[in-house]
């Protein structure tokens, strides 16, 4: 018991005594029914809405490319993912089945692609773009094992750092008595503290300070474990942060009034600096009713609430971040407690509770340490930015039946295809006329399964420079994967599947007059009776992918190549021949 207490004491910034003190204050406030937003007047904060294809989007991507040279990435991956119903870590799951790449591999690929571009643009061949992963007791060992097995997916030694969050002591009553196991009074009960731990860990590990002082970085980009489309928001959001001098910038998607999603909101109170922060939808509406009489209503011009939906992906200015972390609160973001009471006196709980914290509550710390720091948002169309894989198949089916986004592994996969097909001009705003239904989840993208990997394109300008407009004729069910920087498409017709891989800096390939016809990659439903016996990553989708002869072309030697006819790769004497 003493060992457990010592561990819990050491893990919490300020120690167990501070934790218990805070718990008593928050439990007393909870018992009184205090409203943390009492007296605040809400309004829409300062932010930018970027529309794919507009000049502003392209400009933000360009600015972002420059800012990305001075950016570190933080992936919060300590969550259990109970809703997903997958027994392993979420990061090992395939993002989509056309490549089978895991979330972790895709994220590392992205960081390496940014690094390669930054080196090229800056001429500094030693420039390193760092990635930090927050794990927890639930995810730490398998995350490390995956990285080790895959040689860090090609990252340099030390480029990826891992910091593990610890659990906090569970509390058994309104006086913050520490909870022990019902069957073993010497076993201290602990529970997860939430992803807000990322900030205190960025301080206690010294990583934030190192990135600022030794690496000279300006920004930190925080993202979640299973939202692959977020990669498309990184550069434009960084661009907006740079242009507007935001100390915190939240990536947002449009939300309908009343939709169960947090909203970025400006809160004003007499005598206090304004606070721009995530407000949960069930708190926003009453606040707006009290302030304006109207509640949260859609703007008739857009059909969406003026309060943007928080994707919980953050760009923080590193200078202010370091100042804030090294302030009085030691990076511990304001916590909350959510006990389920057993009695009217609100002292006994149905089960032990604990303090929790969320990374998006950082503005409260920032406001205390850097008064006047600018906090804003960048809103992207949903198809550009948002493809969370959080729900199990049953929940996905239930949401789909109600016409709501499924938010599952399968829907996220098709959202990736939709976004990439749109980037190639093969769909409009993530849609084609036809949709698919797979394993009871309807409304999935019905167009070609396109994956443009980060090595191929980081921006839409990259795509436009490499793919001649109108050059691709893909069947509705075709697969197209482009992986590698030096690939250009002039004309190709694909019925079936084509993967072109060119990882070499000393080789280039032009696709011209190519006609591919093969069985492609079929997404096949698994009958419900067979789902329990399917592979775990298939179980959460309810379907599998069957490769019926996808053509894979990999450039394996230096030189200039033409990929044409029915898939012949011809080496040319020199580039002029192209
Ligand atoms: P989620 O809301 O997806 O929660 O977390 P979760 O715990 O992973 O999944 P459920 O609720 O059990 O189904 C959002 C992000 O925050 C990370 C997750 O890994 C995910 O990237 N997270 C969450 C942490 O890093 N630590 C935590 O304590 C909780």
Coordinates of N, CA, C and O in Angstrom, one line a residue, residues 8-109:
X8 N 1.8 7.0 -6.6 CA 0.7 8.0 -6.9 C 1.1 9.4 -6.5 O 0.8 10.4 -7.3
X9 N 1.8 9.5 -5.4 CA 2.3 10.8 -4.9 C 3.3 11.4 -5.9 O 3.3 12.5 -6.3
X10 N 4.3 10.5 -6.4 CA 5.3 11.0 -7.3 C 4.7 11.3 -8.7 O 5.2 12.2 -9.4
X11 N 3.7 10.6 -9.1 CA 3.2 10.8 -10.4 C 2.4 12.1 -10.6 O 2.2 12.6 -11.7
X12 N 1.9 12.6 -9.5 CA 1.0 13.8 -9.6 C 1.8 15.1 -9.4 O 2.5 15.2 -8.3
X13 N 1.8 16.0 -10.3 CA 2.5 17.3 -10.1 C 2.0 18.0 -8.8 O 0.8 18.3 -8.8
X14 N 2.8 18.1 -7.8 CA 2.4 18.7 -6.6 C 2.1 17.6 -5.5 O 1.9 18.0 -4.3
X15 N 2.1 16.3 -5.9 CA 2.0 15.2 -4.9 C 0.5 14.9 -4.5 O -0.4 15.6 -4.9
X16 N 0.4 13.9 -3.8 CA -0.9 13.3 -3.3 C -1.6 14.3 -2.5 O -2.8 14.4 -2.5
X17 N -0.9 15.1 -1.6 CA -1.5 16.0 -0.7 C -2.3 17.1 -1.5 O -3.4 17.4 -1.2
X18 N -1.6 17.5 -2.6 CA -2.2 18.5 -3.5 C -3.5 17.9 -4.1 O -4.5 18.6 -4.3
X19 N -3.3 16.7 -4.6 CA -4.4 16.0 -5.3 C -5.6 15.9 -4.3 O -6.8 16.2 -4.7
X20 N -5.4 15.5 -3.1 CA -6.5 15.4 -2.1 C -7.1 16.7 -1.8 O -8.3 16.9 -1.8
X21 N -6.3 17.7 -1.7 CA -6.8 19.1 -1.5 C -7.7 19.6 -2.6 O -8.8 20.0 -2.4
X22 N -7.2 19.4 -3.8 CA -8.0 19.7 -5.0 C -9.3 18.9 -5.0 O -10.4 19.4 -5.3
X23 N -9.2 17.7 -4.7 CA -10.4 16.8 -4.7 C -11.4 17.3 -3.8 O -12.6 17.3 -4.1
X24 N -11.0 17.7 -2.5 CA -12.0 18.1 -1.6 C -12.7 19.4 -2.1 O -13.9 19.5 -1.9
X25 N -11.9 20.3 -2.6 CA -12.5 21.5 -3.2 C -13.6 21.2 -4.3 O -14.7 21.7 -4.2
X26 N -13.1 20.4 -5.2 CA -14.0 20.1 -6.3 C -15.2 19.2 -5.9 O -16.3 19.4 -6.4
X27 N -15.0 18.3 -4.9 CA -16.2 17.5 -4.5 C -17.2 18.4 -3.7 O -18.4 18.2 -3.8
X28 N -16.7 19.4 -3.0 CA -17.6 20.3 -2.2 C -18.4 21.1 -3.2 O -19.6 21.3 -3.1
X29 N -17.7 21.6 -4.3 CA -18.4 22.4 -5.3 C -19.4 21.5 -6.0 O -20.5 22.0 -6.3
X30 N -19.1 20.3 -6.3 CA -20.0 19.4 -6.9 C -21.2 19.1 -6.1 O -22.4 19.2 -6.5
X31 N -21.0 18.9 -4.8 CA -22.1 18.7 -3.8 C -23.0 19.9 -3.8 O -24.3 19.8 -3.6
X32 N -22.4 21.1 -3.8 CA -23.2 22.3 -3.8 C -24.0 22.5 -5.1 O -24.9 23.3 -5.2
X33 N -23.5 21.8 -6.1 CA -24.1 22.0 -7.5 C -23.7 23.3 -8.1 O -24.4 23.9 -9.0
X34 N -22.5 23.8 -7.8 CA -21.9 25.0 -8.4 C -21.9 24.8 -10.0 O -21.5 23.8 -10.5
X35 N -22.2 25.9 -10.7 CA -22.1 25.9 -12.1 C -20.8 26.6 -12.5 O -20.7 27.8 -12.3
X36 N -19.8 25.9 -13.1 CA -18.5 26.5 -13.4 C -18.7 27.7 -14.4 O -17.8 28.5 -14.5
X37 N -19.8 27.7 -15.1 CA -19.9 28.8 -16.1 C -20.9 29.9 -15.6 O -21.3 30.8 -16.4
X38 N -21.2 29.9 -14.4 CA -22.1 30.9 -13.8 C -21.6 32.3 -14.1 O -20.4 32.6 -13.9
X39 N -22.4 33.1 -14.6 CA -22.0 34.6 -14.8 C -21.3 34.8 -16.1 O -20.9 36.0 -16.4
X40 N -21.0 33.8 -16.9 CA -20.2 34.0 -18.1 C -21.2 34.3 -19.3 O -22.2 33.6 -19.4
X41 N -20.9 35.3 -20.1 CA -21.7 35.5 -21.3 C -21.0 34.9 -22.5 O -19.8 35.3 -22.8
X42 N -21.6 34.0 -23.3 CA -21.0 33.4 -24.4 C -21.1 34.2 -25.7 O -22.1 34.9 -25.9
X43 N -20.0 34.1 -26.5 CA -20.1 34.6 -27.9 C -19.2 33.8 -28.8 O -18.4 33.0 -28.3
X44 N -19.2 34.1 -30.1 CA -18.4 33.3 -31.0 C -17.0 33.9 -31.0 O -16.8 35.1 -31.2
X45 N -16.0 33.1 -30.8 CA -14.6 33.6 -30.8 C -14.1 33.9 -32.2 O -14.7 33.7 -33.2
X46 N -12.8 34.4 -32.1 CA -12.1 34.7 -33.4 C -11.6 33.4 -34.0 O -11.0 32.6 -33.3
X47 N -11.8 33.3 -35.3 CA -11.3 32.1 -35.9 C -11.5 32.2 -37.4 O -11.9 33.2 -38.0
X48 N -11.1 31.2 -38.1 CA -11.1 31.2 -39.6 C -11.8 29.9 -40.1 O -11.6 28.9 -39.5
X49 N -12.5 30.1 -41.2 CA -13.2 29.0 -41.8 C -12.5 28.7 -43.2 O -12.5 29.6 -44.0
X50 N -11.9 27.6 -43.3 CA -11.2 27.3 -44.6 C -12.0 26.3 -45.4 O -12.4 25.3 -44.9
X51 N -12.2 26.7 -46.7 CA -13.0 25.9 -47.6 C -12.0 25.3 -48.6 O -11.3 26.0 -49.2
X52 N -12.1 23.9 -48.7 CA -11.2 23.2 -49.6 C -11.3 23.8 -51.0 O -12.5 24.0 -51.5
X53 N -10.2 24.1 -51.7 CA -10.3 24.6 -53.0 C -10.2 26.1 -53.1 O -9.9 26.6 -54.2
X54 N -10.5 26.8 -52.0 CA -10.4 28.2 -52.1 C -9.0 28.7 -52.0 O -8.1 27.9 -51.4
X55 N -8.8 29.9 -52.4 CA -7.4 30.4 -52.4 C -6.9 30.5 -50.9 O -5.7 30.2 -50.7
X56 N -7.8 30.8 -50.0 CA -7.3 30.8 -48.6 C -6.8 29.5 -48.0 O -5.9 29.5 -47.2
X57 N -7.4 28.4 -48.5 CA -6.9 27.1 -48.1 C -5.5 26.8 -48.6 O -4.6 26.4 -47.8
X58 N -5.3 27.2 -49.9 CA -4.0 27.0 -50.4 C -2.9 27.8 -49.8 O -1.8 27.4 -49.5
X59 N -3.3 29.1 -49.5 CA -2.4 30.0 -48.8 C -2.0 29.5 -47.4 O -0.9 29.5 -47.0
X60 N -3.0 29.0 -46.7 CA -2.8 28.5 -45.3 C -1.9 27.3 -45.4 O -1.0 27.1 -44.6
X61 N -2.1 26.4 -46.4 CA -1.2 25.2 -46.5 C 0.2 25.7 -46.8 O 1.2 25.1 -46.2
X62 N 0.4 26.7 -47.6 CA 1.7 27.2 -47.9 C 2.4 27.7 -46.7 O 3.5 27.4 -46.3
X63 N 1.7 28.6 -45.9 CA 2.2 29.1 -44.7 C 2.5 28.0 -43.7 O 3.5 28.1 -43.0
X64 N 1.6 27.0 -43.7 CA 1.8 25.9 -42.8 C 3.1 25.1 -43.1 O 3.7 24.6 -42.2
X65 N 3.4 25.0 -44.4 CA 4.6 24.2 -44.7 C 5.9 24.9 -44.1 O 6.8 24.2 -43.6
X66 N 5.8 26.2 -44.0 CA 7.0 26.9 -43.4 C 7.0 26.7 -41.9 O 8.0 26.4 -41.3
X67 N 5.8 26.8 -41.3 CA 5.7 26.7 -39.9 C 6.0 25.3 -39.4 O 6.5 25.0 -38.3
X68 N 5.7 24.3 -40.3 CA 5.9 22.9 -39.9 C 7.4 22.6 -39.7 O 7.7 21.6 -39.0
X69 N 8.3 23.4 -40.3 CA 9.7 23.2 -40.0 C 10.0 23.3 -38.6 O 11.0 22.9 -38.1
X70 N 9.2 24.1 -37.9 CA 9.4 24.4 -36.5 C 8.3 23.9 -35.6 O 7.8 24.6 -34.7
X71 N 7.9 22.7 -35.9 CA 6.8 22.1 -35.2 C 7.1 20.7 -34.6 O 7.8 19.9 -35.3
X72 N 6.7 20.5 -33.4 CA 6.8 19.1 -32.8 C 5.4 18.6 -32.7 O 4.4 19.3 -32.6
X73 N 5.3 17.3 -32.8 CA 4.0 16.6 -32.8 C 3.8 15.8 -31.6 O 4.7 15.1 -31.1
X74 N 2.6 15.9 -31.0 CA 2.3 15.1 -29.8 C 1.0 14.3 -30.1 O 0.0 14.8 -30.4
X75 N 1.2 13.0 -30.0 CA 0.1 12.0 -30.2 C -0.4 11.5 -28.9 O 0.4 10.9 -28.1
X76 N -1.7 11.8 -28.5 CA -2.2 11.3 -27.2 C -2.8 9.9 -27.5 O -3.7 9.8 -28.2
X77 N -2.2 8.9 -26.9 CA -2.6 7.6 -27.2 C -2.6 6.7 -25.9 O -2.1 5.6 -25.9
X78 N -3.1 7.3 -24.8 CA -3.2 6.6 -23.6 C -4.6 6.0 -23.3 O -4.8 5.3 -22.4
X79 N -5.5 6.3 -24.2 CA -6.9 5.9 -24.0 C -7.1 4.4 -24.3 O -6.4 3.8 -25.1
X80 N -8.0 3.8 -23.6 CA -8.3 2.4 -23.7 C -9.1 2.0 -24.9 O -8.9 0.9 -25.5
X81 N -9.9 3.0 -25.4 CA -10.7 2.7 -26.6 C -11.8 1.6 -26.3 O -12.1 0.7 -27.1
X82 N -12.4 1.7 -25.1 CA -13.4 0.7 -24.7 C -14.6 0.7 -25.7 O -15.1 -0.3 -26.0
X83 N -14.9 1.9 -26.3 CA -16.1 1.9 -27.2 C -15.8 1.2 -28.5 O -16.7 0.7 -29.1
X84 N -14.6 1.1 -28.8 CA -14.2 0.4 -30.1 C -14.3 -1.1 -30.0 O -14.5 -1.8 -31.0
X85 N -14.2 -1.6 -28.8 CA -14.3 -3.0 -28.6 C -13.2 -3.8 -29.3 O -13.4 -4.9 -29.7
X86 N -12.0 -3.3 -29.3 CA -10.8 -3.9 -29.9 C -9.9 -4.2 -28.7 O -9.6 -3.3 -27.9
X87 N -9.3 -5.4 -28.6 CA -8.6 -5.7 -27.4 C -7.1 -5.2 -27.5 O -6.5 -5.0 -26.4
X88 N -6.6 -4.9 -28.7 CA -5.2 -4.4 -28.7 C -5.2 -2.9 -28.6 O -6.2 -2.3 -28.3
X89 N -4.1 -2.3 -28.9 CA -4.0 -0.8 -28.9 C -4.6 -0.3 -30.2 O -4.4 -0.9 -31.3
X90 N -5.3 0.9 -30.1 CA -5.9 1.5 -31.3 C -4.9 1.8 -32.4 O -5.1 1.7 -33.6
X91 N -3.7 2.2 -32.0 CA -2.6 2.6 -32.9 C -2.2 1.5 -33.9 O -1.6 1.8 -34.9
X92 N -2.4 0.2 -33.5 CA -1.9 -0.9 -34.4 C -3.0 -1.2 -35.4 O -2.7 -2.0 -36.3
X93 N -4.2 -0.7 -35.3 CA -5.2 -1.0 -36.3 C -4.9 -0.4 -37.7 O -4.4 0.7 -37.8
X94 N -5.3 -1.2 -38.7 CA -5.2 -0.6 -40.1 C -6.1 0.6 -40.2 O -7.3 0.6 -39.8
X95 N -5.6 1.7 -40.9 CA -6.5 2.9 -41.1 C -7.5 2.5 -42.2 O -8.7 2.8 -42.1
X96 N -7.0 1.9 -43.3 CA -7.8 1.4 -44.4 C -7.2 0.1 -44.9 O -6.0 -0.1 -44.6
X97 N -8.0 -0.6 -45.6 CA -7.5 -1.9 -46.0 C -6.8 -1.9 -47.4 O -6.2 -2.9 -47.8
X98 N -6.8 -0.8 -48.1 CA -6.1 -0.7 -49.4 C -4.6 -0.8 -49.2 O -3.9 -1.4 -50.0
X99 N -4.1 -0.2 -48.1 CA -2.7 -0.3 -47.8 C -2.4 -1.2 -46.6 O -1.4 -1.7 -46.5
X100 N -3.4 -1.2 -45.7 CA -3.2 -2.0 -44.5 C -2.3 -1.3 -43.5 O -2.0 -1.8 -42.4
X101 N -1.9 -0.1 -43.8 CA -1.0 0.6 -42.9 C -1.7 0.9 -41.5 O -2.9 1.4 -41.5
X102 N -1.0 0.8 -40.5 CA -1.6 1.1 -39.1 C -1.6 2.6 -38.9 O -0.9 3.4 -39.6
X103 N -2.5 3.0 -38.0 CA -2.5 4.4 -37.6 C -1.1 4.9 -37.2 O -0.7 6.0 -37.7
X104 N -0.4 4.1 -36.4 CA 0.9 4.6 -36.0 C 1.9 4.8 -37.2 O 2.6 5.8 -37.3
X105 N 1.8 3.8 -38.1 CA 2.7 3.9 -39.3 C 2.4 5.1 -40.1 O 3.2 5.9 -40.5
X106 N 1.1 5.4 -40.3 CA 0.6 6.5 -41.1 C 1.1 7.8 -40.4 O 1.6 8.7 -41.1
X107 N 1.0 7.9 -39.1 CA 1.4 9.1 -38.4 C 2.9 9.3 -38.5 O 3.4 10.5 -38.7
X108 N 3.7 8.3 -38.3 CA 5.1 8.4 -38.5 C 5.5 8.8 -39.9 O 6.3 9.6 -40.1
X109 N 4.8 8.1 -40.9 CA 5.0 8.5 -42.3 C 4.8 10.0 -42.5 O 5.6 10.6 -43.2

